[in-house]
Coordinates of C-alpha atoms in Angstrom, one line a residue:
X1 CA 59.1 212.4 88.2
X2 CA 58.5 209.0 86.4
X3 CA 58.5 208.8 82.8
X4 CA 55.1 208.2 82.2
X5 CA 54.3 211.2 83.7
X6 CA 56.9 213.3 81.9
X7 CA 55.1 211.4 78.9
X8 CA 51.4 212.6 79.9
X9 CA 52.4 216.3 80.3
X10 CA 54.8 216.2 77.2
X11 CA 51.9 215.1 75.2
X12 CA 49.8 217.2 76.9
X13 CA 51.6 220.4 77.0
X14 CA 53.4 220.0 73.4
X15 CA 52.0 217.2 71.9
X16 CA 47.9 217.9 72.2
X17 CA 48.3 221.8 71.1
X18 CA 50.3 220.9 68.3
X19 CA 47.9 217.7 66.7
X20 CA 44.5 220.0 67.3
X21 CA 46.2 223.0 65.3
X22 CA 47.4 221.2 62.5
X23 CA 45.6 217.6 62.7
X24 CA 42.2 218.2 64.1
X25 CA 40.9 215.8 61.0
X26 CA 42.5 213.4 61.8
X27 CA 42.3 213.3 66.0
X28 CA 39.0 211.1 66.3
X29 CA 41.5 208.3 65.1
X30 CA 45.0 208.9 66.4
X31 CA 45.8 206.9 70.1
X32 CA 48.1 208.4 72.3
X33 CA 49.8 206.6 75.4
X34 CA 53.6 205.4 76.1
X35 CA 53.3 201.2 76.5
X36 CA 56.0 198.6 75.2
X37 CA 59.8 198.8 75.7
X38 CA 61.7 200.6 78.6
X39 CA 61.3 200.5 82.2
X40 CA 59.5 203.9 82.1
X41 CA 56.4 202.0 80.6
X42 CA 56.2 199.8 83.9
X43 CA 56.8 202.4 86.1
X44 CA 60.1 201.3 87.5
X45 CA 62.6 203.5 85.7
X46 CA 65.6 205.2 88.1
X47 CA 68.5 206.9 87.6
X48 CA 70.3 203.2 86.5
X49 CA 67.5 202.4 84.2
X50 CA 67.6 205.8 82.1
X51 CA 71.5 205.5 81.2
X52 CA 69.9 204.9 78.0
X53 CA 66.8 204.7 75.6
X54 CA 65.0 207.2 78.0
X55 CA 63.5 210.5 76.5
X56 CA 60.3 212.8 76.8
X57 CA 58.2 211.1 73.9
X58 CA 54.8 209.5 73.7
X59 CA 53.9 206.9 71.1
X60 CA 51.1 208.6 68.0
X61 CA 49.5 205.0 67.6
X62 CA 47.7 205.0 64.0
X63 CA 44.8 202.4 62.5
X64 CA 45.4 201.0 59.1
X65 CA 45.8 203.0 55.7
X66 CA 42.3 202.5 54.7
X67 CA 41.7 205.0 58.1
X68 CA 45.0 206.8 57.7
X69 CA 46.6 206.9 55.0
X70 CA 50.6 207.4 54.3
X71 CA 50.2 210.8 53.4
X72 CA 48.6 211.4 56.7
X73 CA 51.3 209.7 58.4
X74 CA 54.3 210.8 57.2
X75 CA 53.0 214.4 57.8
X76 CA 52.5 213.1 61.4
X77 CA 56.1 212.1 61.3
X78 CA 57.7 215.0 60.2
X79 CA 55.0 216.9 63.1
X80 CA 56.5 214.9 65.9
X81 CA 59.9 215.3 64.5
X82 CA 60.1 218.4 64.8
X83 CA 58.9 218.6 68.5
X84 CA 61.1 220.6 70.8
X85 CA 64.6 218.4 71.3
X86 CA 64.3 218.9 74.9
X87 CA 61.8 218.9 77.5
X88 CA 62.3 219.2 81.3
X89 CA 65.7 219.0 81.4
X90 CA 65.9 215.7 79.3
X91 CA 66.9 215.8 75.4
X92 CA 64.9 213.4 73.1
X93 CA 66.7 211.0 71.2
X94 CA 67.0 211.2 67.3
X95 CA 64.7 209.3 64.9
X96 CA 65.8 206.1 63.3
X97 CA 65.2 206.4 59.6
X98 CA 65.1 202.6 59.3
X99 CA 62.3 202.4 62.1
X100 CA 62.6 200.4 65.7
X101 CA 61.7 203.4 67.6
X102 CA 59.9 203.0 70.9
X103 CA 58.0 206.6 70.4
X104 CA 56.6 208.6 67.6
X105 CA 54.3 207.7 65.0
X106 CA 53.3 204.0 65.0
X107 CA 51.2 202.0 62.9
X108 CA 48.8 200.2 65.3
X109 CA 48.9 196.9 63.9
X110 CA 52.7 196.8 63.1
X111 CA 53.1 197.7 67.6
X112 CA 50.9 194.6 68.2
X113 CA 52.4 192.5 65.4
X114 CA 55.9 193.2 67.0
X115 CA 55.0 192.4 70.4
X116 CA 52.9 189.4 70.1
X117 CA 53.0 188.2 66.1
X118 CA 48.6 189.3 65.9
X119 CA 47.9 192.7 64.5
X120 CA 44.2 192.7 65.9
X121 CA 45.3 190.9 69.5
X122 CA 43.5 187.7 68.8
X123 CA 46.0 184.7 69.6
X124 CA 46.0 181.1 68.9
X125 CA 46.3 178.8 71.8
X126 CA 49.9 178.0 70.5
X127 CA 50.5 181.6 70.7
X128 CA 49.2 181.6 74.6
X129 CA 50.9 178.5 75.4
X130 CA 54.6 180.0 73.5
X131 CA 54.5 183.8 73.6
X132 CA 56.9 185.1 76.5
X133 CA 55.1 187.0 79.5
X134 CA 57.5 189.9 79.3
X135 CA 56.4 190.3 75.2
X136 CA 52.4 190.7 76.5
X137 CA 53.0 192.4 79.0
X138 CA 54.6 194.9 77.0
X139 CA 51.7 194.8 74.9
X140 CA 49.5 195.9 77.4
X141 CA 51.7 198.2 79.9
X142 CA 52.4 202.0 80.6
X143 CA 49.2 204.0 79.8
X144 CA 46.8 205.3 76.9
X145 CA 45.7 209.0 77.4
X146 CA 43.8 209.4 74.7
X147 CA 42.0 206.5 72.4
X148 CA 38.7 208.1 70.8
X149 CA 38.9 205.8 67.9
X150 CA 39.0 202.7 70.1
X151 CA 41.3 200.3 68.4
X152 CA 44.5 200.2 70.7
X153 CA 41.8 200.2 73.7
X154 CA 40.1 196.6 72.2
X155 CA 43.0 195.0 71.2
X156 CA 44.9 195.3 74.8
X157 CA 41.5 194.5 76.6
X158 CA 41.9 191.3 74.6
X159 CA 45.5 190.7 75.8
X160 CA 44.9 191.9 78.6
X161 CA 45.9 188.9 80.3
X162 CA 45.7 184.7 79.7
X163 CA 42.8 182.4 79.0
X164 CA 41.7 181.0 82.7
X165 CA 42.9 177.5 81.3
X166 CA 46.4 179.1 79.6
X167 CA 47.2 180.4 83.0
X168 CA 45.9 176.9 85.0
X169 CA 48.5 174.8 82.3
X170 CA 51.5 177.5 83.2
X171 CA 50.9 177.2 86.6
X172 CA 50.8 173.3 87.0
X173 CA 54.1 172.8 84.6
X174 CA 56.0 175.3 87.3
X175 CA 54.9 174.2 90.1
X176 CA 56.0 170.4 89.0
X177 CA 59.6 172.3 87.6
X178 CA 59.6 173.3 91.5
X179 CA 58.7 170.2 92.7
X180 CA 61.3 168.5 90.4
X181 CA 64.4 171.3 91.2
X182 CA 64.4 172.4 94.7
X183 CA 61.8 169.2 96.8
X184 CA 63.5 166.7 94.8
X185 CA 66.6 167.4 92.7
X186 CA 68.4 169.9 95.2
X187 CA 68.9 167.8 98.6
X188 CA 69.9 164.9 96.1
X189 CA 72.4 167.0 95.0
X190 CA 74.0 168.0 98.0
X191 CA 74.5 165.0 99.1
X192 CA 76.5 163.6 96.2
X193 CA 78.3 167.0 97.1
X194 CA 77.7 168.4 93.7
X195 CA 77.7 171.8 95.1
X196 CA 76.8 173.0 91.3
X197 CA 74.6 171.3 90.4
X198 CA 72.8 171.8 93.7
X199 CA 73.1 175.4 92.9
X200 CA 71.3 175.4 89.6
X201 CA 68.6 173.5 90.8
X202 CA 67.8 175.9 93.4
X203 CA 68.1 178.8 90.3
X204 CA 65.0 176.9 88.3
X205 CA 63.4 176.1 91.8
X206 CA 63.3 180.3 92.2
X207 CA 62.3 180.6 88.5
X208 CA 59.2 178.3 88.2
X209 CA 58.3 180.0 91.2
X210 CA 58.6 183.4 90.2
X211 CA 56.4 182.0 87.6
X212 CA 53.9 180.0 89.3
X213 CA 53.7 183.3 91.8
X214 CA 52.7 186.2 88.9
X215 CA 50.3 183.2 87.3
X216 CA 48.3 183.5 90.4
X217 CA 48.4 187.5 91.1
X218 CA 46.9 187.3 87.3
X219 CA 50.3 189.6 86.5
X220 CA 52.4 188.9 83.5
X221 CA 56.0 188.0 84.4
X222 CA 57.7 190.8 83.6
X223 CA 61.7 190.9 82.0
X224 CA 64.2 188.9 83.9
X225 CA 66.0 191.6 85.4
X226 CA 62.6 193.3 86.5
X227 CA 61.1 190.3 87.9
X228 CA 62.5 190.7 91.9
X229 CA 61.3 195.0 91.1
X230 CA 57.9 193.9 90.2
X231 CA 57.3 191.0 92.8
X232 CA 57.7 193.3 95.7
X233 CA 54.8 195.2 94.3
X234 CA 52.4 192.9 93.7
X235 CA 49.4 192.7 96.4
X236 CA 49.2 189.1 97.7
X237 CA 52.6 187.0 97.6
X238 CA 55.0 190.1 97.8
X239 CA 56.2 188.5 101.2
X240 CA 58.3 186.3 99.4
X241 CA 61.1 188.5 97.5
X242 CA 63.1 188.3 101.1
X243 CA 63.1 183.7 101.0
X244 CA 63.4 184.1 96.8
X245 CA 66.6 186.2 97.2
X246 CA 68.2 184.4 99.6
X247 CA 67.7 181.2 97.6
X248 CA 70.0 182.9 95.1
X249 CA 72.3 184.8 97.4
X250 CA 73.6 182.2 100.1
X251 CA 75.7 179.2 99.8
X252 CA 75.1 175.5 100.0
X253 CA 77.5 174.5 103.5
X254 CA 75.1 172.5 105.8
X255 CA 74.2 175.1 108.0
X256 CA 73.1 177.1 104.6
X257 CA 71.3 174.4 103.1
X258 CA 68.9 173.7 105.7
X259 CA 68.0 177.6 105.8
X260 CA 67.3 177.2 102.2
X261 CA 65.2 174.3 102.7
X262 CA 63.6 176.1 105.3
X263 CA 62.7 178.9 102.9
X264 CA 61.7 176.5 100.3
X265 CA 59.3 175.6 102.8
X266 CA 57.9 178.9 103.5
X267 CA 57.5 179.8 99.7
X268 CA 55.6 176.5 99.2
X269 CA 53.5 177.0 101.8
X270 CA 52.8 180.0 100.4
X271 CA 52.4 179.1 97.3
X272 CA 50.5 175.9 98.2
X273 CA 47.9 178.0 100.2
X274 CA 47.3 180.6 97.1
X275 CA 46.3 177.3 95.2
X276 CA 43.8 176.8 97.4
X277 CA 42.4 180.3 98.0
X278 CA 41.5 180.2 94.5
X279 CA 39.6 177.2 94.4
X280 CA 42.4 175.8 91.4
X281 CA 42.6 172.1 93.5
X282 CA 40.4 170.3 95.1
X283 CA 42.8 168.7 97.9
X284 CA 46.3 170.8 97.9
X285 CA 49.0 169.4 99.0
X286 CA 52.6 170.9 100.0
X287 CA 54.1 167.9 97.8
X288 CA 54.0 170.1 94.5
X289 CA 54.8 167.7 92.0
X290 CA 51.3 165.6 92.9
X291 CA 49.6 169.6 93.4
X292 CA 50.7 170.5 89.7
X293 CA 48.4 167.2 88.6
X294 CA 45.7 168.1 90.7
X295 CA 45.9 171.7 89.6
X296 CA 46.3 170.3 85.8
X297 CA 43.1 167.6 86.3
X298 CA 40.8 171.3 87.2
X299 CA 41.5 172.5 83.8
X300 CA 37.9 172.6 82.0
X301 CA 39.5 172.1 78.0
X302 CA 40.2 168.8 77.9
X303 CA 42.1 169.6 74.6
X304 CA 44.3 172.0 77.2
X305 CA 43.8 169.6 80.1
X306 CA 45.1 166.4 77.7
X307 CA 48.2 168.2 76.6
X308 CA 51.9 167.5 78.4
X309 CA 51.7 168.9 81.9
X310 CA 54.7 171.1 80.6
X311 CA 53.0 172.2 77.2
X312 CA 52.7 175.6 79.1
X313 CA 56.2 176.1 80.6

């Protein structure tokens, strides 16, 4: 079973029993959900992935002490505290006293604050432009199950994911990066026979275009080590985990070059072709460095638009 759903029925079997007994005054406010940290709050956790920080527990999210006040939520605290130290065969870790927990009672505006810097979701375009993927996504992942009060609900509706222009100046400064590593930089390398350096260009040729690929499945990048997990899930451009990894996994002799070109060629393609489904350039073209300007001269804010091509990236 996947911990969100040992989260749902641990809130729903222990949890919801215990806040309507001795909190029912305070239930039109409390939201209830797992979302943030850990693997579980994606859906990818394993056996690997719950070696640690993996329990039964549910985040209490609660609105601001003019709502709820401390009283209320140390009470709350002490409640959750003392929920049963084991459920379904896994034991539930014990509380920090100086906070950072990823469950129990949280203040909804100190969550949101942590993950993004905003307590009410609303962002500056520098905040857009700087925040990392993995930090919103977090913001807005795993599940509410209960939210009558309505707060948490707004605020990750309003993260849900990036301004139309945001994600347009992201995906023009990586698809230039990809132009600039692997079209450009890589064969240059290899045939100065700097093997290395050859290498690393093909590592930020995969990275803008893990990128560039999430930016148009309107999907928030998830952590690094997660990124591969998440791409094979993700309904249009999952086809292109198999090229990605072997861009990273094979060698640079001759014969292995010119499959990774090859495969560079089939992820542009790709890529190139998505561009153009969506209507984000007028004439696409397979050379990406002049595609990033195109896809950079359709963006509508010309105070976005005017910006370095890699204010985004």
């Amino acid at each position: 079973m996947k911990g969100l759903e040992i989260a749902r029925r641990f809130y729903e079997e222990v949890g919801a029993p215990l806040l309507r007994e001795q909190f029912a005054d305070l239930l039109p406010y409390l939201a209830v959900g797992l979302m943030g940290s850990g693997s579980e709050c994606d859906g990818f956790d394993d056996d690997i992935s719950r070696d640690h920080d993996f329990e039964p527990g549910f985040c209490l999210l609660l609105p601001g002490e003019e709502v709820v006040d401390r009283r209320a939520a140390f009470r709350l605290e002490r409640a959750y505290a003392k929920l049963p130290r084991e459920y379904g065969g896994l034991s539930r870790s014990p509380l920090s006293p100086v906070g950072g927990n990823r469950h129990g009672v949280i203040r909804t505006g100190d969550f949101f604050e942590q993950k993004t810097g905003s307590r009410d979701g609303q962002l500056t375009l520098g905040q857009w432009f700087t925040l990392p993927e993995y930090a919103l996504r977090e913001a807005t992942n795993g599940a509410l199950f209960t939210d009558p009060y309505g707060e948490v609900t707004r605020i990750r509706e309003t993260l849900q994911y990036l301004p139309e222009d945001v994600r347009r100046k992201k995906l023009a400064g990586h698809l230039l990066l990809m132009g600039q590593a692997g079209q450009y930089n890589y064969p240059r390398c290899l045939h100065r026979g700097d093997t290395g350096a050859a290498q690393l260009a093909m590592v930020e040729f995969v990275r803008s275009a893990l990128h560039a690929i999430f930016l148009l499945e309107r999907t928030y990048l998830p952590y690094y080590k997660w990124q591969f997990h998440a791409l094979q899930e993700l309904p249009t451009l999952a086809g292109l985990a198999g090229h990605l990894e072997h861009l990273l996994s094979s060698g640079n002799r001759p014969e292995e070059a010119a499959d990774k070109q090859a495969a560079m060629e089939i992820i542009t393609a790709a890529i190139t072709a998505e561009v153009a489904a969506q209507g984000l350039a007028s004439q696409p073209d397979t050379t990406l460095e002049r595609l990033a300007y195109t896809v950079n001269d359709h963006i509508v804010d010309p105070l976005v638009r005017n910006q370095h091509i890699l204010a985004g990236v």
